[in-house]
Amino acid sequence: GMYSDIISANRFQILKRTEGISTTQIMNRLLSALENCEASPTTSTAWATSQRLTSFFAPANPWTPARSLSDSSCVVYVAGTFELLHAGHIELLQKAASLGDYLLVGVHADDIVTKRTGNEPVLTMLERVMSLLSLSLVDDVVLGAPWEVNQDLLTTMNISIVVAADADSGSPSDTQTRLAVAKQAGLIQELQLESKLTSGTLHQRVAERREALQNRNSTLLQKEAAYVHRREYVPEM
């Protein structure tokens, strides 16, 4: 078969899917958001535990201990929703990480994002956090980060630089308000991003192909429901 030689060489490995979240479910949520209605019942849930979050954590170098906040000389902080992690986010994180020796990412809670933007995020905060933790660029995340950077956060996390750039930025006035305390402390570092891709762009692409995606996803949802119905426990690690 296709993988026979690799299997014979004992170099074949199957990476188990993350239970509770899939492309099919995400597409279901996106399409439902376009229709301004509830998504079809989710076939399963992405349960987040401390061990599971740890398993997603990707150290910059797997052969050396993870970087420590207390041992870092320049902690860089960047916050956002990080909805539907995309190339614009990656560029932002790469440039932010280059400014110091420890990258701390603030992830806003679902209710805060909904209240401040008027749009409920497609991915839950914990799903967004798991995506970020899997990036070697990211040293740690602040779950439920404040919408407006405050002095308590700056002091507790020993933050030296606060990045003023967002791959899914809001209005300039909103950004100024959110970063006012950091600006007054002289910690702001502005970044210009080359990528024009945003989460809004991805939403628009789905809208433009709505009918085709709905037809395709309805079939996939049935298959996923069947998988969930017959599945048994299999260790993820």
Tab-separated table of C-alpha atoms in Angstrom:
chain	number	residue	atom	x	y	z
A	1	GLY	CA	0.000	0.000	0.000
A	2	MET	CA	0.881	3.683	-0.055
A	3	TYR	CA	2.586	3.630	3.355
A	4	SER	CA	3.974	0.061	3.327
A	5	ASP	CA	7.651	1.055	3.108
A	6	ILE	CA	7.288	3.663	5.837
A	7	ILE	CA	5.477	1.181	8.102
A	8	SER	CA	8.188	-1.450	7.447
A	9	ALA	CA	10.835	1.097	8.416
A	10	ASN	CA	8.937	1.720	11.667
A	11	ARG	CA	8.610	5.420	10.817
A	12	PHE	CA	4.848	5.604	10.428
A	13	GLN	CA	2.825	7.381	13.078
A	14	ILE	CA	-0.847	8.337	13.196
A	15	LEU	CA	-1.605	11.579	14.987
A	16	LYS	CA	-4.967	11.294	16.684
A	17	ARG	CA	-7.528	14.034	16.023
A	18	THR	CA	-8.421	16.363	18.848
A	19	GLU	CA	-11.760	15.166	20.140
A	20	GLY	CA	-14.568	17.697	20.330
A	21	ILE	CA	-13.478	20.067	17.596
A	22	SER	CA	-13.145	19.652	13.845
A	23	THR	CA	-13.152	21.618	10.617
A	24	THR	CA	-16.673	20.356	10.012
A	25	GLN	CA	-17.926	21.769	13.304
A	26	ILE	CA	-16.156	25.087	12.766
A	27	MET	CA	-17.703	25.407	9.302
A	28	ASN	CA	-21.094	24.604	10.811
A	29	ARG	CA	-20.688	27.504	13.236
A	30	LEU	CA	-19.542	29.863	10.486
A	31	LEU	CA	-22.479	29.047	8.249
A	32	SER	CA	-24.925	29.383	11.133
A	33	ALA	CA	-23.470	32.797	11.991
A	34	LEU	CA	-24.140	33.930	8.413
A	35	GLU	CA	-27.754	32.841	8.766
A	36	ASN	CA	-27.921	34.596	12.136
A	37	CYS	CA	-29.232	31.443	13.781
A	38	GLU	CA	-28.130	28.733	16.193
A	39	ALA	CA	-25.623	26.222	14.887
A	40	SER	CA	-26.752	22.647	14.405
A	41	PRO	CA	-26.281	20.674	17.633
A	42	THR	CA	-22.606	19.993	18.172
A	43	THR	CA	-21.789	16.346	17.989
A	44	SER	CA	-19.185	16.598	20.751
A	45	THR	CA	-17.363	19.117	22.919
A	46	ALA	CA	-13.710	20.125	23.138
A	47	TRP	CA	-13.256	19.598	26.857
A	48	ALA	CA	-10.304	21.625	28.091
A	49	THR	CA	-8.375	20.378	31.110
A	50	SER	CA	-5.056	21.584	32.500
A	51	GLN	CA	-3.304	18.453	31.222
A	52	ARG	CA	-4.882	18.794	27.809
A	53	LEU	CA	-3.811	22.426	27.526
A	54	THR	CA	-0.305	21.387	28.577
A	55	SER	CA	-0.228	18.732	25.868
A	56	PHE	CA	-0.880	21.452	23.279
A	57	PHE	CA	2.008	23.563	24.544
A	58	ALA	CA	4.844	23.616	21.993
A	59	PRO	CA	8.189	24.738	23.477
A	60	ALA	CA	10.438	26.783	21.184
A	61	ASN	CA	13.046	24.034	21.485
A	62	PRO	CA	11.765	20.594	22.553
A	63	TRP	CA	15.270	19.615	23.691
A	64	THR	CA	15.615	22.415	26.241
A	65	PRO	CA	13.427	23.554	29.154
A	66	ALA	CA	10.627	25.988	28.306
A	67	ARG	CA	11.472	29.661	28.721
A	68	SER	CA	10.511	31.093	32.088
A	69	LEU	CA	8.765	34.400	32.670
A	70	SER	CA	10.881	35.092	35.750
A	71	ASP	CA	14.144	34.477	33.856
A	72	SER	CA	13.213	36.669	30.877
A	73	SER	CA	14.710	40.116	30.426
A	74	CYS	CA	12.125	41.437	27.958
A	75	VAL	CA	8.528	40.187	28.106
A	76	VAL	CA	6.475	41.141	25.047
A	77	TYR	CA	2.693	41.238	25.368
A	78	VAL	CA	0.168	41.151	22.563
A	79	ALA	CA	-3.562	40.663	23.058
A	80	GLY	CA	-6.466	39.858	20.806
A	81	THR	CA	-9.311	37.530	19.960
A	82	PHE	CA	-7.204	35.342	17.627
A	83	GLU	CA	-10.300	34.049	15.906
A	84	LEU	CA	-9.735	31.424	13.201
A	85	LEU	CA	-5.926	31.567	13.519
A	86	HIS	CA	-4.553	32.683	10.150
A	87	ALA	CA	-1.471	34.019	8.350
A	88	GLY	CA	-2.055	37.558	9.587
A	89	HIS	CA	-1.964	36.334	13.183
A	90	ILE	CA	1.227	34.381	12.521
A	91	GLU	CA	2.978	37.435	11.067
A	92	LEU	CA	1.897	39.474	14.083
A	93	LEU	CA	3.196	36.866	16.527
A	94	GLN	CA	6.482	36.423	14.642
A	95	LYS	CA	7.200	40.139	14.676
A	96	ALA	CA	6.121	40.486	18.295
A	97	ALA	CA	8.331	37.571	19.383
A	98	SER	CA	11.371	39.174	17.712
A	99	LEU	CA	11.099	42.191	20.035
A	100	GLY	CA	12.031	40.305	23.215
A	101	ASP	CA	12.867	36.943	24.738
A	102	TYR	CA	9.395	35.945	26.000
A	103	LEU	CA	6.085	36.272	24.152
A	104	LEU	CA	2.972	36.489	26.304
A	105	VAL	CA	-0.341	36.427	24.430
A	106	GLY	CA	-3.564	37.736	25.937
A	107	VAL	CA	-6.738	35.974	24.763
A	108	HIS	CA	-10.056	37.707	25.386
A	109	ALA	CA	-12.992	35.741	26.817
A	110	ASP	CA	-16.019	34.945	24.662
A	111	ASP	CA	-18.421	37.268	26.488
A	112	ILE	CA	-15.987	40.199	26.350
A	113	VAL	CA	-15.466	39.755	22.600
A	114	THR	CA	-19.230	39.594	22.019
A	115	LYS	CA	-19.876	42.656	24.178
A	116	ARG	CA	-17.096	44.772	22.672
A	117	THR	CA	-17.431	43.804	18.995
A	118	GLY	CA	-21.077	42.801	18.752
A	119	ASN	CA	-20.078	39.454	17.225
A	120	GLU	CA	-19.861	36.156	19.067
A	121	PRO	CA	-16.575	34.384	18.292
A	122	VAL	CA	-16.841	31.211	16.240
A	123	LEU	CA	-14.258	29.452	18.413
A	124	THR	CA	-14.488	29.405	22.181
A	125	MET	CA	-11.703	31.003	24.184
A	126	LEU	CA	-10.298	27.603	25.132
A	127	GLU	CA	-10.291	26.463	21.507
A	128	ARG	CA	-8.471	29.661	20.543
A	129	VAL	CA	-5.998	29.156	23.378
A	130	MET	CA	-5.215	25.597	22.281
A	131	SER	CA	-4.378	26.867	18.784
A	132	LEU	CA	-2.013	29.504	20.175
A	133	LEU	CA	-0.289	27.153	22.613
A	134	SER	CA	0.614	24.842	19.742
A	135	LEU	CA	2.816	27.580	18.236
A	136	SER	CA	6.472	27.533	19.267
A	137	LEU	CA	6.465	31.342	19.032
A	138	VAL	CA	4.146	31.605	22.036
A	139	ASP	CA	5.633	31.156	25.499
A	140	ASP	CA	2.399	31.500	27.461
A	141	VAL	CA	-1.125	32.871	27.290
A	142	VAL	CA	-3.323	34.937	29.594
A	143	LEU	CA	-6.781	33.365	29.574
A	144	GLY	CA	-9.552	35.928	29.756
A	145	ALA	CA	-7.160	38.837	29.240
A	146	PRO	CA	-8.601	42.292	30.007
A	147	TRP	CA	-9.901	44.204	26.990
A	148	GLU	CA	-7.983	47.260	28.182
A	149	VAL	CA	-4.398	46.725	29.300
A	150	ASN	CA	-4.104	47.731	32.959
A	151	GLN	CA	-1.273	48.405	35.369
A	152	ASP	CA	-1.926	45.251	37.370
A	153	LEU	CA	-1.303	43.109	34.281
A	154	LEU	CA	1.842	45.056	33.343
A	155	THR	CA	3.328	44.709	36.826
A	156	THR	CA	2.318	41.119	37.561
A	157	MET	CA	3.637	39.812	34.253
A	158	ASN	CA	6.710	42.094	34.221
A	159	ILE	CA	5.813	43.309	30.738
A	160	SER	CA	8.421	45.427	28.947
A	161	ILE	CA	6.727	45.880	25.574
A	162	VAL	CA	3.059	46.025	24.573
A	163	VAL	CA	2.477	45.496	20.877
A	164	ALA	CA	0.126	47.929	19.156
A	165	ALA	CA	-0.972	45.892	16.173
A	166	ASP	CA	-3.821	43.505	15.596
A	167	ALA	CA	-4.441	41.164	12.701
A	168	ASP	CA	-8.148	41.742	13.335
A	169	SER	CA	-7.953	45.322	14.554
A	170	GLY	CA	-10.912	47.413	15.566
A	171	SER	CA	-11.247	51.161	15.210
A	172	PRO	CA	-8.178	53.365	15.933
A	173	SER	CA	-10.010	55.080	18.789
A	174	ASP	CA	-10.799	51.723	20.404
A	175	THR	CA	-7.166	50.637	20.120
A	176	GLN	CA	-5.989	53.882	21.734
A	177	THR	CA	-8.358	53.359	24.650
A	178	ARG	CA	-7.327	49.748	25.123
A	179	LEU	CA	-3.629	50.620	25.248
A	180	ALA	CA	-3.812	53.971	27.055
A	181	VAL	CA	-2.135	52.753	30.266
A	182	ALA	CA	0.685	51.039	28.379
A	183	LYS	CA	1.211	54.134	26.229
A	184	GLN	CA	1.457	56.354	29.285
A	185	ALA	CA	4.106	53.982	30.675
A	186	GLY	CA	6.090	54.229	27.433
A	187	LEU	CA	5.761	50.520	26.635
A	188	ILE	CA	4.031	50.680	23.254
A	189	GLN	CA	5.713	49.231	20.178
A	190	GLU	CA	3.783	49.702	16.935
A	191	LEU	CA	4.022	47.052	14.242
A	192	GLN	CA	3.040	47.236	10.587
A	193	LEU	CA	1.756	44.014	9.082
A	194	GLU	CA	2.164	43.104	5.423
A	195	SER	CA	-0.624	40.538	5.504
A	196	LYS	CA	-4.076	41.964	4.854
A	197	LEU	CA	-5.811	38.749	5.885
A	198	THR	CA	-8.242	39.043	8.804
A	199	SER	CA	-10.844	36.827	10.409
A	200	GLY	CA	-13.419	39.056	8.726
A	201	THR	CA	-11.885	38.168	5.361
A	202	LEU	CA	-12.350	34.475	6.115
A	203	HIS	CA	-15.975	35.081	7.121
A	204	GLN	CA	-16.510	36.890	3.816
A	205	ARG	CA	-15.029	34.024	1.809
A	206	VAL	CA	-17.417	31.611	3.493
A	207	ALA	CA	-20.323	33.949	2.729
A	208	GLU	CA	-19.376	34.058	-0.957
A	209	ARG	CA	-19.385	30.243	-1.165
A	210	ARG	CA	-22.239	29.686	1.259
A	211	GLU	CA	-24.413	27.368	-0.834
A	212	ALA	CA	-21.604	25.054	-1.913
A	213	LEU	CA	-20.179	24.891	1.604
A	214	GLN	CA	-23.596	24.190	3.118
A	215	ASN	CA	-24.149	21.276	0.744
A	216	ARG	CA	-20.733	19.824	1.467
A	217	ASN	CA	-20.865	20.372	5.215
A	218	SER	CA	-24.301	18.839	5.725
A	219	THR	CA	-22.940	15.512	4.479
A	220	LEU	CA	-19.827	15.797	6.620
A	221	LEU	CA	-21.894	16.589	9.719
A	222	GLN	CA	-23.777	13.326	9.259
A	223	LYS	CA	-20.485	11.419	9.022
A	224	GLU	CA	-19.138	13.158	12.098
A	225	ALA	CA	-22.276	12.362	14.074
A	226	ALA	CA	-21.886	8.709	13.095
A	227	TYR	CA	-18.239	8.754	14.204
A	228	VAL	CA	-19.130	10.259	17.587
A	229	HIS	CA	-21.953	7.742	18.071
A	230	ARG	CA	-19.680	4.719	17.627
A	231	ARG	CA	-16.440	6.006	19.114
A	232	GLU	CA	-14.778	4.611	22.209
A	233	TYR	CA	-12.149	6.103	24.488
A	234	VAL	CA	-8.670	6.241	22.969
A	235	PRO	CA	-5.820	7.958	24.839
A	236	GLU	CA	-4.732	11.151	23.045
A	237	MET	CA	-1.180	10.906	24.325
